[in-house]
């Protein structure tokens, strides 16, 4: 078990957090004259709840995790940055990543002056052996496992994640942005045994709220308290909290959308493989497909000319485009244009 205080940045341990008007008063009141708000009702004239309790209660029921183990951020991207600020010492700590993977880990590391140590996935995009990982670890810091992984689409096993978390003397972040599209169980069950584990999920993908910017972190209460201490007081706005409550109230509808997207993903895999220009479609636990073409740049440009934007990932994985699963009509149009190419 890791002592969280030992891995928290010293200035963060020692600082006093900003105390917002809304977080100081705990009781019930009818008249609010504490925060210099405009008293005239606009629906948004009051500051939001700094701890987003109404939303945490719903998430708690959905994921079967206690509210004190939940942090909500302005997207997962904000949480990634907060983790660097809380648990990495600029110029001293390292961040360990398994490329090809999500780009924000590297960007946040650079902003925070943290050295990135790359431990590449193997040719099947699986995590390297535990021994290979261990030889690369020097300074403590953050270790990121993206599962299901962006842009490769595959997942790591619970055993691998558990083994890494149990043996790494820093924070292990499991980014589960795509977990709702996967048949695998989420890693939340590993939280009890691993005090250094943080699981990230988001409303941006399966829950259809990329524009609302709502990310979640699940961890032990001590880590959550550190994040609460350093976050901007009102980091999640009222409109977004309400939007998230709204989608959670129609969760069956969301689940139906997810299963349709998964069906489309399987259908698109088949149809893409029928095309001569397609060399390979990688298996996917996500809402996108990583597709290897004979000449990906040619395909990329031709699609652009037809007003279809996909993501060129050739810089990370030779000859590949990453294609999000769209609506049935959008997917059919994509196939139609690919056939013309
Ligand atoms: C899309 C994505 C996210 C989501 O980030 P938000 O800031 O919550 O929108 C996080 N991690 C990965 C790997 C992603 O692909």
CSV table of C-alpha atoms and ligand atoms in Angstrom, one decimal:
chain,number,residue,atom,x,y,z
A,1,UNK,CA,0.0,0.0,0.0
A,2,UNK,CA,1.2,3.4,-0.9
A,3,UNK,CA,1.2,6.4,1.3
A,4,UNK,CA,-0.5,9.1,-0.7
A,5,UNK,CA,1.2,11.9,1.2
A,6,UNK,CA,4.6,10.6,0.0
A,7,UNK,CA,3.7,10.9,-3.6
A,8,UNK,CA,1.8,14.2,-3.4
A,9,UNK,CA,3.7,17.4,-4.5
A,10,UNK,CA,5.0,19.2,-1.5
A,11,UNK,CA,3.5,22.6,-2.3
A,12,UNK,CA,0.1,20.9,-2.8
A,13,UNK,CA,0.3,19.2,0.6
A,14,UNK,CA,1.2,22.5,2.3
A,15,UNK,CA,-1.1,25.0,0.6
A,16,UNK,CA,-4.6,26.0,1.8
A,17,UNK,CA,-7.2,25.6,-0.9
A,18,UNK,CA,-9.5,28.5,-2.1
A,19,UNK,CA,-12.6,28.4,0.0
A,20,UNK,CA,-15.6,29.4,-2.1
A,21,UNK,CA,-18.6,31.0,-0.6
A,22,UNK,CA,-20.8,28.1,-1.6
A,23,UNK,CA,-18.6,25.4,-0.1
A,24,UNK,CA,-18.3,27.1,3.3
A,25,UNK,CA,-22.0,27.0,4.2
A,26,UNK,CA,-23.3,23.5,4.8
A,27,UNK,CA,-26.8,24.1,6.1
A,28,UNK,CA,-30.1,25.0,4.4
A,29,UNK,CA,-30.9,28.7,3.6
A,30,UNK,CA,-33.5,30.8,1.8
A,31,UNK,CA,-31.5,33.9,1.3
A,32,UNK,CA,-28.1,33.8,-0.3
A,33,UNK,CA,-26.1,37.0,0.1
A,34,UNK,CA,-22.7,35.4,0.3
A,35,UNK,CA,-21.3,35.2,-3.2
A,36,UNK,CA,-22.1,38.6,-4.9
A,37,UNK,CA,-24.4,36.9,-7.3
A,38,UNK,CA,-27.2,38.8,-9.1
A,39,UNK,CA,-30.4,37.9,-7.2
A,40,UNK,CA,-32.6,38.0,-10.3
A,41,UNK,CA,-33.4,34.5,-11.6
A,42,UNK,CA,-31.9,33.6,-15.0
A,43,UNK,CA,-31.7,29.9,-14.3
A,44,UNK,CA,-27.9,30.4,-14.0
A,45,UNK,CA,-27.5,33.3,-11.7
A,46,UNK,CA,-26.2,31.1,-8.9
A,47,UNK,CA,-22.7,29.5,-8.7
A,48,UNK,CA,-22.8,25.7,-9.2
A,49,UNK,CA,-22.2,23.3,-6.4
A,50,UNK,CA,-18.3,23.0,-6.2
A,51,UNK,CA,-18.6,19.3,-5.5
A,52,UNK,CA,-21.4,18.4,-7.9
A,53,UNK,CA,-23.2,16.2,-5.3
A,54,UNK,CA,-26.4,15.7,-7.3
A,55,UNK,CA,-24.4,14.3,-10.2
A,56,UNK,CA,-22.1,12.2,-8.0
A,57,UNK,CA,-25.1,10.5,-6.3
A,58,UNK,CA,-26.4,9.4,-9.7
A,59,UNK,CA,-23.0,8.2,-10.9
A,60,UNK,CA,-22.5,6.4,-7.6
A,61,UNK,CA,-25.7,4.4,-8.2
A,62,UNK,CA,-24.7,3.7,-11.9
A,63,UNK,CA,-21.2,2.6,-11.2
A,64,UNK,CA,-21.7,1.2,-7.6
A,65,UNK,CA,-18.9,3.4,-6.2
A,66,UNK,CA,-19.3,5.6,-3.1
A,67,UNK,CA,-19.5,9.4,-3.8
A,68,UNK,CA,-16.3,10.1,-1.8
A,69,UNK,CA,-14.5,8.0,-4.4
A,70,UNK,CA,-15.7,10.1,-7.3
A,71,UNK,CA,-14.2,13.3,-8.8
A,72,UNK,CA,-15.8,15.2,-11.6
A,73,UNK,CA,-13.7,17.3,-14.0
A,74,UNK,CA,-14.2,19.7,-16.9
A,75,UNK,CA,-13.6,16.7,-19.2
A,76,UNK,CA,-11.1,13.9,-18.5
A,77,UNK,CA,-8.5,16.2,-20.0
A,78,UNK,CA,-8.8,18.5,-16.9
A,79,UNK,CA,-8.4,15.5,-14.6
A,80,UNK,CA,-5.2,14.4,-16.5
A,81,UNK,CA,-3.7,17.9,-16.0
A,82,UNK,CA,-4.7,18.0,-12.3
A,83,UNK,CA,-3.0,14.6,-11.8
A,84,UNK,CA,0.2,16.0,-13.1
A,85,UNK,CA,-0.1,19.0,-10.8
A,86,UNK,CA,-0.9,16.9,-7.8
A,87,UNK,CA,1.4,13.9,-8.1
A,88,UNK,CA,4.4,15.0,-10.3
A,89,UNK,CA,7.3,17.2,-9.4
A,90,UNK,CA,8.3,19.3,-12.4
A,91,UNK,CA,11.8,18.3,-13.7
A,92,UNK,CA,11.9,15.3,-11.4
A,93,UNK,CA,9.0,12.9,-11.8
A,94,UNK,CA,8.3,10.8,-14.9
A,95,UNK,CA,5.2,9.9,-16.8
A,96,UNK,CA,5.1,6.4,-18.3
A,97,UNK,CA,3.0,5.8,-21.4
A,98,UNK,CA,2.4,2.9,-23.8
A,99,UNK,CA,2.4,4.3,-27.3
A,100,UNK,CA,0.6,4.4,-29.7
A,101,UNK,CA,-1.9,5.9,-27.3
A,102,UNK,CA,-4.0,9.0,-26.5
A,103,UNK,CA,-2.1,12.3,-27.1
A,104,UNK,CA,-3.1,14.3,-24.1
A,105,UNK,CA,-0.8,12.4,-21.6
A,106,UNK,CA,2.2,13.7,-23.5
A,107,UNK,CA,0.8,17.2,-23.9
A,108,UNK,CA,-0.1,17.5,-20.2
A,109,UNK,CA,3.3,16.1,-19.3
A,110,UNK,CA,5.0,18.7,-21.5
A,111,UNK,CA,3.0,21.6,-20.0
A,112,UNK,CA,4.0,20.4,-16.5
A,113,UNK,CA,7.6,19.9,-17.4
A,114,UNK,CA,7.5,16.1,-16.7
A,115,UNK,CA,9.6,13.8,-18.7
A,116,UNK,CA,7.7,11.1,-20.7
A,117,UNK,CA,9.1,7.6,-20.8
A,118,UNK,CA,7.7,5.6,-23.7
A,119,UNK,CA,7.3,1.9,-23.3
A,120,UNK,CA,5.8,0.8,-26.7
A,121,UNK,CA,3.0,-1.7,-27.0
A,122,UNK,CA,4.0,-4.9,-28.8
A,123,UNK,CA,3.1,-5.6,-32.5
A,124,UNK,CA,-0.4,-6.8,-31.4
A,125,UNK,CA,-0.8,-3.6,-29.5
A,126,UNK,CA,-0.7,-5.5,-26.2
A,127,UNK,CA,1.1,-4.2,-23.1
A,128,UNK,CA,4.8,-5.1,-22.9
A,129,UNK,CA,5.8,-7.8,-20.4
A,130,UNK,CA,5.8,-6.8,-16.8
A,131,UNK,CA,9.6,-7.3,-16.8
A,132,UNK,CA,10.0,-4.9,-19.8
A,133,UNK,CA,7.9,-2.3,-18.0
A,134,UNK,CA,9.9,-2.6,-14.8
A,135,UNK,CA,13.3,-2.1,-16.5
A,136,UNK,CA,12.0,1.3,-17.8
A,137,UNK,CA,10.8,2.6,-14.5
A,138,UNK,CA,13.2,4.9,-12.7
A,139,UNK,CA,11.7,8.0,-11.0
A,140,UNK,CA,8.1,7.8,-9.6
A,141,UNK,CA,5.2,9.7,-11.1
A,142,UNK,CA,2.2,8.7,-13.2
A,143,UNK,CA,1.7,5.6,-15.4
A,144,UNK,CA,-1.1,5.7,-18.0
A,145,UNK,CA,-2.9,2.6,-19.2
A,146,UNK,CA,-5.5,3.5,-21.8
A,147,UNK,CA,-8.0,0.6,-22.0
A,148,UNK,CA,-9.7,0.3,-24.4
A,149,UNK,CA,-6.8,2.1,-26.1
A,150,UNK,CA,-7.1,5.1,-28.5
A,151,UNK,CA,-6.2,4.7,-31.4
A,152,UNK,CA,-5.6,0.9,-31.4
A,153,UNK,CA,-9.1,0.0,-30.1
A,154,UNK,CA,-8.1,-3.0,-28.0
A,155,UNK,CA,-8.1,-3.5,-24.2
A,156,UNK,CA,-5.7,-4.6,-21.5
A,157,UNK,CA,-6.6,-7.4,-19.1
A,158,UNK,CA,-7.6,-6.9,-15.5
A,159,UNK,CA,-4.7,-9.2,-14.4
A,160,UNK,CA,-2.1,-7.0,-16.2
A,161,UNK,CA,-3.6,-3.8,-14.8
A,162,UNK,CA,-3.7,-5.2,-11.3
A,163,UNK,CA,-0.1,-6.5,-11.5
A,164,UNK,CA,1.2,-3.1,-12.7
A,165,UNK,CA,-0.8,-1.2,-10.0
A,166,UNK,CA,0.4,-3.5,-7.3
A,167,UNK,CA,4.0,-3.0,-8.2
A,168,UNK,CA,4.3,0.6,-9.3
A,169,UNK,CA,5.2,3.0,-6.5
A,170,UNK,CA,3.4,6.0,-8.1
A,171,UNK,CA,-0.1,6.6,-9.5
A,172,UNK,CA,-1.5,4.3,-12.1
A,173,UNK,CA,-4.2,5.9,-14.3
A,174,UNK,CA,-6.5,3.6,-16.2
A,175,UNK,CA,-8.3,5.6,-18.9
A,176,UNK,CA,-11.6,4.0,-19.7
A,177,UNK,CA,-13.0,6.6,-22.0
A,178,UNK,CA,-14.4,3.8,-24.3
A,179,UNK,CA,-15.4,1.3,-21.6
A,180,UNK,CA,-19.1,1.4,-22.4
A,181,UNK,CA,-18.4,0.1,-26.0
A,182,UNK,CA,-16.4,-2.9,-24.6
A,183,UNK,CA,-17.6,-6.3,-23.6
A,184,UNK,CA,-15.0,-6.3,-20.8
A,185,UNK,CA,-15.8,-5.3,-17.3
A,186,UNK,CA,-14.5,-1.9,-16.1
A,187,UNK,CA,-11.5,-1.8,-13.6
A,188,UNK,CA,-13.5,-0.3,-10.7
A,189,UNK,CA,-13.3,-3.6,-8.8
A,190,UNK,CA,-9.5,-3.1,-8.5
A,191,UNK,CA,-9.9,0.1,-6.6
A,192,UNK,CA,-10.2,-1.6,-3.2
A,193,UNK,CA,-7.0,-3.4,-3.4
A,194,UNK,CA,-4.9,-0.6,-5.0
A,195,UNK,CA,-4.8,2.7,-3.2
A,196,UNK,CA,-2.7,4.2,-6.1
A,197,UNK,CA,-5.2,3.4,-8.8
A,198,UNK,CA,-7.2,6.1,-10.6
A,199,UNK,CA,-9.9,5.2,-13.2
A,200,UNK,CA,-11.0,7.8,-15.7
A,201,UNK,CA,-14.3,7.7,-17.5
A,202,UNK,CA,-16.1,10.3,-19.5
A,203,UNK,CA,-19.5,11.5,-20.7
A,204,UNK,CA,-17.9,12.5,-24.0
A,205,UNK,CA,-18.2,9.3,-25.9
A,206,UNK,CA,-20.9,6.8,-25.1
A,207,UNK,CA,-23.1,9.3,-23.2
A,208,UNK,CA,-23.1,11.8,-26.1
A,209,UNK,CA,-22.0,14.9,-24.1
A,210,UNK,CA,-18.6,15.8,-25.7
A,211,UNK,CA,-19.7,19.4,-25.8
A,212,UNK,CA,-20.6,19.5,-22.0
A,213,UNK,CA,-17.1,18.5,-20.9
A,214,UNK,CA,-17.7,16.1,-18.1
A,215,UNK,CA,-15.0,13.6,-17.0
A,216,UNK,CA,-15.0,11.3,-14.0
A,217,UNK,CA,-12.2,9.9,-11.9
A,218,UNK,CA,-12.7,7.0,-9.5
A,219,UNK,CA,-10.1,6.5,-6.8
A,220,UNK,CA,-9.5,6.2,-3.1
A,221,UNK,CA,-11.0,9.1,-1.0
A,222,UNK,CA,-7.5,10.4,-0.2
A,223,UNK,CA,-6.6,10.9,-3.8
A,224,UNK,CA,-10.0,12.4,-4.5
A,225,UNK,CA,-9.4,14.9,-1.6
A,226,UNK,CA,-6.1,16.0,-3.2
A,227,UNK,CA,-7.8,16.7,-6.5
A,228,UNK,CA,-10.6,18.6,-4.8
A,229,UNK,CA,-8.0,20.7,-3.1
A,230,UNK,CA,-6.4,22.0,-6.3
A,231,UNK,CA,-9.2,22.1,-8.8
A,232,UNK,CA,-10.7,25.4,-9.8
A,233,UNK,CA,-13.6,25.9,-7.4
A,234,UNK,CA,-16.4,25.9,-10.0
A,235,UNK,CA,-14.8,23.6,-12.5
A,236,UNK,CA,-18.0,22.0,-13.8
A,237,UNK,CA,-20.8,24.4,-14.8
A,238,UNK,CA,-24.5,24.1,-14.1
A,239,UNK,CA,-25.6,23.6,-17.7
A,240,UNK,CA,-23.2,20.6,-18.0
A,241,UNK,CA,-24.2,19.1,-14.6
A,242,UNK,CA,-27.9,19.3,-15.7
A,243,UNK,CA,-27.1,17.8,-19.1
A,244,UNK,CA,-25.4,14.9,-17.4
A,245,UNK,CA,-28.3,14.3,-15.0
A,246,UNK,CA,-30.6,14.4,-18.0
A,247,UNK,CA,-28.7,11.7,-20.0
A,248,UNK,CA,-28.5,9.5,-16.9
A,249,UNK,CA,-32.2,9.8,-16.5
A,250,UNK,CA,-32.7,8.2,-19.9
A,251,UNK,CA,-29.9,5.6,-19.5
A,252,UNK,CA,-31.9,2.9,-21.2
A,253,UNK,CA,-32.0,5.0,-24.3
A,254,UNK,CA,-28.3,5.5,-24.1
A,255,UNK,CA,-27.7,1.8,-23.7
A,256,UNK,CA,-29.8,1.2,-26.8
A,257,UNK,CA,-27.6,3.8,-28.7
A,258,UNK,CA,-24.5,2.0,-27.5
A,259,UNK,CA,-25.7,-1.4,-28.7
A,260,UNK,CA,-26.6,0.1,-32.1
A,261,UNK,CA,-23.2,1.7,-32.4
A,262,UNK,CA,-21.6,-1.7,-31.6
A,263,UNK,CA,-23.8,-3.4,-34.2
A,264,UNK,CA,-22.7,-0.8,-36.8
A,265,UNK,CA,-19.1,-1.3,-35.8
A,266,UNK,CA,-19.3,-5.0,-36.6
A,267,UNK,CA,-21.2,-4.3,-39.9
A,268,UNK,CA,-18.6,-1.6,-40.9
A,269,UNK,CA,-15.8,-4.0,-40.1
A,270,UNK,CA,-17.3,-6.5,-42.6
A,271,UNK,CA,-18.0,-4.0,-45.3
A,272,UNK,CA,-14.6,-2.4,-45.0
A,273,UNK,CA,-12.9,-5.7,-45.3
A,274,UNK,CA,-14.7,-6.3,-48.6
A,275,UNK,CA,-12.9,-3.3,-50.1
A,276,UNK,CA,-9.7,-3.9,-52.1
A,277,UNK,CA,-8.1,-0.8,-50.8
A,278,UNK,CA,-8.4,-2.0,-47.2
A,279,UNK,CA,-5.6,-4.2,-45.9
A,280,UNK,CA,-6.7,-4.7,-42.3
A,281,UNK,CA,-9.4,-3.6,-39.8
A,282,UNK,CA,-8.2,-4.0,-36.2
A,283,UNK,CA,-10.6,-5.5,-33.6
A,284,UNK,CA,-12.3,-2.7,-31.6
A,285,UNK,CA,-13.8,-2.4,-28.1
A,286,UNK,CA,-14.6,1.2,-28.9
A,287,UNK,CA,-16.8,3.4,-31.2
A,288,UNK,CA,-14.1,3.7,-33.8
A,289,UNK,CA,-12.2,1.4,-36.2
A,290,UNK,CA,-8.5,1.6,-36.9
A,291,UNK,CA,-8.2,0.7,-40.6
A,292,UNK,CA,-5.0,-0.1,-42.5
A,293,UNK,CA,-5.1,1.0,-46.2
A,294,UNK,CA,-2.8,0.4,-49.1
A,295,UNK,CA,-2.3,4.2,-49.5
A,296,UNK,CA,-4.0,5.9,-46.5
A,297,UNK,CA,-3.1,9.5,-47.5
A,298,UNK,CA,-4.8,9.1,-50.9
A,299,UNK,CA,-7.9,7.7,-49.2
A,300,UNK,CA,-7.8,10.5,-46.6
A,301,UNK,CA,-7.6,13.2,-49.2
A,302,UNK,CA,-10.3,11.7,-51.4
A,303,UNK,CA,-12.7,11.5,-48.4
A,304,UNK,CA,-11.9,15.1,-47.5
A,305,UNK,CA,-12.9,16.1,-51.1
A,306,UNK,CA,-16.2,14.5,-50.5
A,307,UNK,CA,-16.6,16.3,-47.2
A,308,UNK,CA,-15.8,13.3,-44.9
A,309,UNK,CA,-13.3,13.9,-42.2
A,310,UNK,CA,-11.5,10.9,-40.6
A,311,UNK,CA,-8.3,10.9,-38.5
A,312,UNK,CA,-5.0,10.1,-40.1
A,313,UNK,CA,-3.0,8.0,-37.6
A,314,UNK,CA,-0.2,7.0,-40.1
A,315,UNK,CA,2.4,8.9,-38.0
A,316,UNK,CA,1.8,6.5,-35.2
A,317,UNK,CA,0.8,3.3,-37.0
A,318,UNK,CA,1.8,2.8,-40.7
A,319,UNK,CA,-0.9,3.4,-43.3
A,320,UNK,CA,-3.8,3.7,-40.9
A,321,UNK,CA,-6.9,5.9,-40.6
A,322,UNK,CA,-9.0,6.0,-37.5
A,323,UNK,CA,-12.7,6.2,-38.4
A,324,UNK,CA,-15.5,6.9,-35.9
A,325,UNK,CA,-18.7,4.9,-36.2
A,326,UNK,CA,-21.3,7.4,-37.3
A,327,UNK,CA,-25.0,7.1,-38.0
A,328,UNK,CA,-26.2,4.4,-40.4
A,329,UNK,CA,-26.6,6.9,-43.2
A,330,UNK,CA,-23.1,8.4,-42.5
A,331,UNK,CA,-21.5,5.0,-42.5
A,332,UNK,CA,-23.2,4.0,-45.8
A,333,UNK,CA,-22.0,7.2,-47.4
A,334,UNK,CA,-18.5,6.5,-46.2
A,335,UNK,CA,-18.6,3.0,-47.8
A,336,UNK,CA,-20.0,4.4,-51.0
A,337,UNK,CA,-17.2,6.9,-51.4
A,338,UNK,CA,-14.6,4.3,-50.4
A,339,UNK,CA,-15.9,2.1,-53.2
A,340,UNK,CA,-15.5,4.9,-55.7
A,341,UNK,CA,-11.9,5.3,-54.6
B,1,LIG,C1,-11.9,11.0,-26.0
B,1,LIG,C2,-11.0,10.6,-24.9
B,1,LIG,C3,-11.1,11.1,-23.6
B,1,LIG,C4,-12.1,12.1,-23.3
B,1,LIG,O1,-11.7,13.2,-22.8
B,1,LIG,P1,-12.8,14.3,-22.3
B,1,LIG,O2,-11.9,15.4,-21.9
B,1,LIG,O3,-13.5,13.7,-21.2
B,1,LIG,O4,-13.6,14.7,-23.5
B,1,LIG,C5,-10.2,10.6,-22.7
B,1,LIG,N1,-9.3,9.7,-23.0
B,1,LIG,C6,-9.2,9.1,-24.2
B,1,LIG,C7,-8.3,8.0,-24.4
B,1,LIG,C8,-10.1,9.6,-25.2
B,1,LIG,O5,-10.0,9.0,-26.4
